Amino acid sequence: GDSVTQMEGPVTLSEEAFLTINCTYTATGYPSLFWYVQYPGEGLQLLLKATKADDKGSNKGFEATYRKETTSFHLEKGSVQVSDSAVYFCALSWNTGNQFYFGTGTSLTVIP
Amino acid sequence: SAVISQKPSRDICQRGTSLTIQCQVDSQVTMMFWYRQQPGQSLTLIATANQGSEATYESGFVIDKFPISRPNLTFSTLTVSNMSPEDSSIYLCSVDRQGRGEAFFGQGTRLTVV
């Protein structure tokens, strides 16, 4: 069945460090791929998405490229800030209104 | 983005009791989704609720334990019945409000069963 595997956490980085959180998926075909972020005490928010192969999603300095060859959608940011401290979830979905499959989440803490 | 209001935001309940969680969306949506997020874990879909029909439950979840109502296109409730400490989780409702394949989530209900 469909599934998402993402990098184990927690991850601790110093401010301005480079961030990579790995995400790979298993699915038959080419689903849409997402990164969601959950800040402390808040609900999940969409961070970025890509709907087809080679698409790059970007938002707030974060980027992820849909790689069908490696079935991956790794999240990257060139320079993290303390305010980026949150839990990040990789997810896939097939079409409008359909259910989402989430990875286990990666907790990121950025220290000054 | 969608505005999804979920109530209560948190509760502490005695084992054996039931809690009903409400989810109100600011626009009409076809499907509403209920997820559970157990401590330190990812989100697991409980069921999909369509207006005017029975909810569709995922493997491992049953209607007797998690009855769902969907009386109209902007509202749904999830009841956690006969609670035990293992039901302590965050429960979230989700919709694809704008039909763009993007899930919008409520703030969640943090449930603790003692």
CSV table of C-alpha atoms in Angstrom, one decimal:
chain,number,residue,atom,x,y,z
A,1,GLY,CA,0.0,0.0,0.0
A,2,ASP,CA,0.9,3.7,-0.1
A,3,SER,CA,3.3,4.9,2.5
A,4,VAL,CA,5.7,7.6,3.4
A,5,THR,CA,9.0,7.1,5.2
A,6,GLN,CA,10.9,10.1,6.6
A,7,MET,CA,14.0,10.7,8.5
A,8,GLU,CA,14.1,9.9,12.1
A,9,GLY,CA,14.5,12.7,14.6
A,10,PRO,CA,14.9,14.7,16.6
A,11,VAL,CA,17.2,17.0,14.7
A,12,THR,CA,19.0,19.9,16.4
A,13,LEU,CA,20.8,22.6,14.4
A,14,SER,CA,22.4,25.9,15.1
A,15,GLU,CA,20.9,29.0,13.6
A,16,GLU,CA,21.9,29.5,10.0
A,17,ALA,CA,22.8,25.9,9.5
A,18,PHE,CA,21.7,24.0,6.4
A,19,LEU,CA,18.7,21.7,6.8
A,20,THR,CA,17.8,18.5,5.0
A,21,ILE,CA,15.0,16.2,6.1
A,22,ASN,CA,14.7,13.1,4.0
A,23,CYS,CA,11.4,11.7,2.7
A,24,THR,CA,10.8,8.8,0.4
A,25,TYR,CA,7.4,7.3,-0.6
A,26,THR,CA,6.0,4.1,-1.8
A,27,ALA,CA,3.1,4.3,-4.2
A,28,THR,CA,1.9,2.9,-7.5
A,29,GLY,CA,2.0,5.8,-9.8
A,30,TYR,CA,2.7,9.5,-9.1
A,31,PRO,CA,0.8,11.0,-6.2
A,32,SER,CA,1.0,14.6,-5.1
A,33,LEU,CA,3.6,15.2,-2.3
A,34,PHE,CA,3.5,17.6,0.6
A,35,TRP,CA,5.4,18.9,3.5
A,36,TYR,CA,3.3,20.0,6.5
A,37,VAL,CA,4.6,21.8,9.6
A,38,GLN,CA,3.3,21.7,13.1
A,39,TYR,CA,4.6,24.5,15.3
A,40,PRO,CA,4.5,24.0,19.1
A,41,GLY,CA,0.9,24.1,20.3
A,42,GLU,CA,-0.6,24.6,16.9
A,43,GLY,CA,-2.3,22.5,14.2
A,44,LEU,CA,-0.7,21.2,11.0
A,45,GLN,CA,-0.1,23.8,8.2
A,46,LEU,CA,0.7,23.1,4.6
A,47,LEU,CA,4.3,24.2,4.0
A,48,LEU,CA,4.8,23.3,0.4
A,49,LYS,CA,3.7,20.8,-2.2
A,50,ALA,CA,4.5,19.3,-5.6
A,51,THR,CA,2.0,17.6,-7.9
A,52,LYS,CA,4.2,16.0,-10.5
A,53,ALA,CA,7.6,14.7,-11.2
A,54,ASP,CA,10.4,17.3,-11.2
A,55,ASP,CA,8.2,20.0,-9.7
A,56,LYS,CA,9.8,22.0,-6.9
A,57,GLY,CA,7.7,23.2,-4.1
A,58,SER,CA,8.9,26.2,-2.1
A,59,ASN,CA,7.8,28.4,0.7
A,60,LYS,CA,9.4,30.4,3.5
A,61,GLY,CA,12.9,29.5,2.3
A,62,PHE,CA,12.1,25.8,2.3
A,63,GLU,CA,12.3,23.7,-0.9
A,64,ALA,CA,11.6,20.2,-1.9
A,65,THR,CA,11.8,18.6,-5.4
A,66,TYR,CA,9.7,15.7,-6.5
A,67,ARG,CA,12.1,13.0,-7.7
A,68,LYS,CA,10.3,10.1,-9.3
A,69,GLU,CA,13.6,8.2,-10.0
A,70,THR,CA,14.4,8.0,-6.3
A,71,THR,CA,10.7,8.3,-5.1
A,72,SER,CA,11.9,11.1,-2.8
A,73,PHE,CA,10.8,14.5,-1.7
A,74,HIS,CA,13.5,15.8,0.6
A,75,LEU,CA,13.0,19.1,2.5
A,76,GLU,CA,15.8,21.6,2.5
A,77,LYS,CA,16.5,25.0,3.8
A,78,GLY,CA,19.7,26.9,3.4
A,79,SER,CA,19.7,28.8,6.6
A,80,VAL,CA,17.4,27.8,9.5
A,81,GLN,CA,16.1,30.2,12.1
A,82,VAL,CA,15.0,29.6,15.7
A,83,SER,CA,11.4,30.2,14.5
A,84,ASP,CA,11.7,27.1,12.2
A,85,SER,CA,11.6,24.8,15.3
A,86,ALA,CA,8.7,22.5,14.7
A,87,VAL,CA,7.7,19.0,13.7
A,88,TYR,CA,7.8,18.4,9.9
A,89,PHE,CA,5.6,15.8,8.2
A,90,CYS,CA,6.0,14.5,4.7
A,91,ALA,CA,2.8,13.3,3.1
A,92,LEU,CA,1.2,12.0,-0.1
A,93,SER,CA,-2.2,12.1,-1.6
A,94,TRP,CA,-3.8,11.0,-4.8
A,95,ASN,CA,-6.3,13.6,-5.7
A,96,THR,CA,-8.6,16.3,-4.6
A,97,GLY,CA,-10.4,15.6,-1.4
A,98,ASN,CA,-8.8,12.2,-0.9
A,99,GLN,CA,-7.1,11.1,2.2
A,100,PHE,CA,-3.4,11.8,3.0
A,101,TYR,CA,-0.7,9.4,4.1
A,102,PHE,CA,1.7,10.9,6.5
A,103,GLY,CA,5.2,10.1,7.6
A,104,THR,CA,6.1,9.8,11.2
A,105,GLY,CA,7.3,13.4,11.5
A,106,THR,CA,10.7,14.9,12.2
A,107,SER,CA,11.2,17.2,15.1
A,108,LEU,CA,13.5,20.1,14.4
A,109,THR,CA,15.0,22.3,17.1
A,110,VAL,CA,17.1,25.3,16.1
A,111,ILE,CA,19.3,26.8,18.8
A,112,PRO,CA,20.6,30.3,18.7
B,1,SER,CA,-6.9,29.2,3.5
B,2,ALA,CA,-9.7,27.3,5.3
B,3,VAL,CA,-10.9,28.3,8.7
B,4,ILE,CA,-11.7,25.1,10.7
B,5,SER,CA,-12.9,25.4,14.2
B,6,GLN,CA,-12.5,22.4,16.5
B,7,LYS,CA,-14.0,22.1,20.0
B,8,PRO,CA,-12.9,21.4,22.6
B,9,SER,CA,-9.3,22.2,22.2
B,10,ARG,CA,-8.4,19.9,25.1
B,11,ASP,CA,-10.1,17.8,27.7
B,12,ILE,CA,-9.3,15.4,30.5
B,13,CYS,CA,-11.8,12.6,30.8
B,14,GLN,CA,-12.5,9.7,33.1
B,15,ARG,CA,-12.1,6.2,31.6
B,16,GLY,CA,-15.4,4.7,30.5
B,17,THR,CA,-16.9,8.0,29.5
B,18,SER,CA,-17.4,9.4,26.0
B,19,LEU,CA,-16.3,12.7,24.5
B,20,THR,CA,-17.8,14.3,21.4
B,21,ILE,CA,-15.5,16.5,19.3
B,22,GLN,CA,-17.0,19.1,17.0
B,23,CYS,CA,-15.5,20.4,13.7
B,24,GLN,CA,-17.0,23.4,12.0
B,25,VAL,CA,-15.7,24.6,8.6
B,26,ASP,CA,-16.3,28.1,7.2
B,27,SER,CA,-17.5,26.8,3.8
B,28,GLN,CA,-19.2,23.8,2.3
B,29,VAL,CA,-17.0,20.7,1.7
B,30,THR,CA,-17.8,17.3,0.4
B,31,MET,CA,-15.6,15.2,2.5
B,32,MET,CA,-14.3,15.7,6.1
B,33,PHE,CA,-11.6,13.5,7.5
B,34,TRP,CA,-10.9,12.6,11.1
B,35,TYR,CA,-7.3,11.7,12.2
B,36,ARG,CA,-5.7,10.6,15.4
B,37,GLN,CA,-2.2,11.6,16.4
B,38,GLN,CA,-0.9,9.5,19.2
B,39,PRO,CA,1.9,10.9,21.4
B,40,GLY,CA,5.1,11.1,19.4
B,41,GLN,CA,3.6,9.4,16.3
B,42,SER,CA,2.2,10.4,13.0
B,43,LEU,CA,-1.3,11.0,11.9
B,44,THR,CA,-3.6,8.0,11.3
B,45,LEU,CA,-6.8,8.4,9.4
B,46,ILE,CA,-9.8,7.2,11.5
B,47,ALA,CA,-12.6,7.8,9.0
B,48,THR,CA,-13.9,9.8,6.1
B,49,ALA,CA,-17.3,11.5,6.6
B,50,ASN,CA,-19.5,12.4,3.7
B,51,GLN,CA,-22.7,14.4,4.2
B,52,GLY,CA,-25.7,12.2,3.9
B,53,SER,CA,-24.1,8.8,4.1
B,54,GLU,CA,-22.3,6.6,6.7
B,55,ALA,CA,-18.7,7.4,7.4
B,56,THR,CA,-16.1,5.1,5.9
B,57,TYR,CA,-13.7,3.7,8.6
B,58,GLU,CA,-10.1,2.7,8.1
B,59,SER,CA,-8.8,-0.7,9.3
B,60,GLY,CA,-8.6,-0.8,13.0
B,61,PHE,CA,-11.4,1.7,13.7
B,62,VAL,CA,-15.0,0.9,14.2
B,63,ILE,CA,-18.2,2.8,14.3
B,64,ASP,CA,-19.1,1.7,17.8
B,65,LYS,CA,-16.0,3.1,19.2
B,66,PHE,CA,-15.8,6.2,17.0
B,67,PRO,CA,-19.3,7.2,15.9
B,68,ILE,CA,-19.3,10.1,13.4
B,69,SER,CA,-22.1,12.5,12.4
B,70,ARG,CA,-22.1,14.6,9.3
B,71,PRO,CA,-25.5,16.5,9.4
B,72,ASN,CA,-24.5,19.1,6.8
B,73,LEU,CA,-21.7,20.3,4.5
B,74,THR,CA,-20.0,22.4,7.1
B,75,PHE,CA,-20.1,20.4,10.3
B,76,SER,CA,-19.1,17.0,11.7
B,77,THR,CA,-18.6,15.4,15.1
B,78,LEU,CA,-16.5,12.5,16.2
B,79,THR,CA,-17.3,10.7,19.4
B,80,VAL,CA,-14.7,8.7,21.3
B,81,SER,CA,-16.7,6.2,23.2
B,82,ASN,CA,-16.0,4.2,26.4
B,83,MET,CA,-12.6,5.8,26.7
B,84,SER,CA,-9.5,4.2,28.0
B,85,PRO,CA,-6.1,5.7,28.6
B,86,GLU,CA,-5.0,4.3,25.2
B,87,ASP,CA,-7.3,6.8,23.6
B,88,SER,CA,-5.2,9.7,24.9
B,89,SER,CA,-4.3,11.4,21.6
B,90,ILE,CA,-4.7,14.5,19.6
B,91,TYR,CA,-7.8,14.2,17.3
B,92,LEU,CA,-7.8,16.3,14.2
B,93,CYS,CA,-10.4,17.1,11.6
B,94,SER,CA,-9.3,17.9,8.0
B,95,VAL,CA,-10.9,19.1,4.8
B,96,ASP,CA,-9.9,19.9,1.3
B,97,ARG,CA,-11.7,23.2,1.4
B,98,GLN,CA,-10.6,24.8,-1.9
B,99,GLY,CA,-10.6,21.6,-3.9
B,100,ARG,CA,-6.9,21.8,-4.6
B,101,GLY,CA,-5.9,18.6,-3.0
B,102,GLU,CA,-4.5,20.4,0.0
B,103,ALA,CA,-5.5,19.2,3.5
B,104,PHE,CA,-6.5,21.9,5.9
B,105,PHE,CA,-6.5,21.0,9.6
B,106,GLY,CA,-8.3,22.2,12.7
B,107,GLN,CA,-6.2,23.0,15.7
B,108,GLY,CA,-6.9,19.6,17.1
B,109,THR,CA,-8.4,18.3,20.3
B,110,ARG,CA,-5.9,17.1,22.9
B,111,LEU,CA,-7.6,14.3,24.8
B,112,THR,CA,-6.2,12.8,28.0
B,113,VAL,CA,-8.0,9.8,29.6
B,114,VAL,CA,-7.3,9.1,33.2
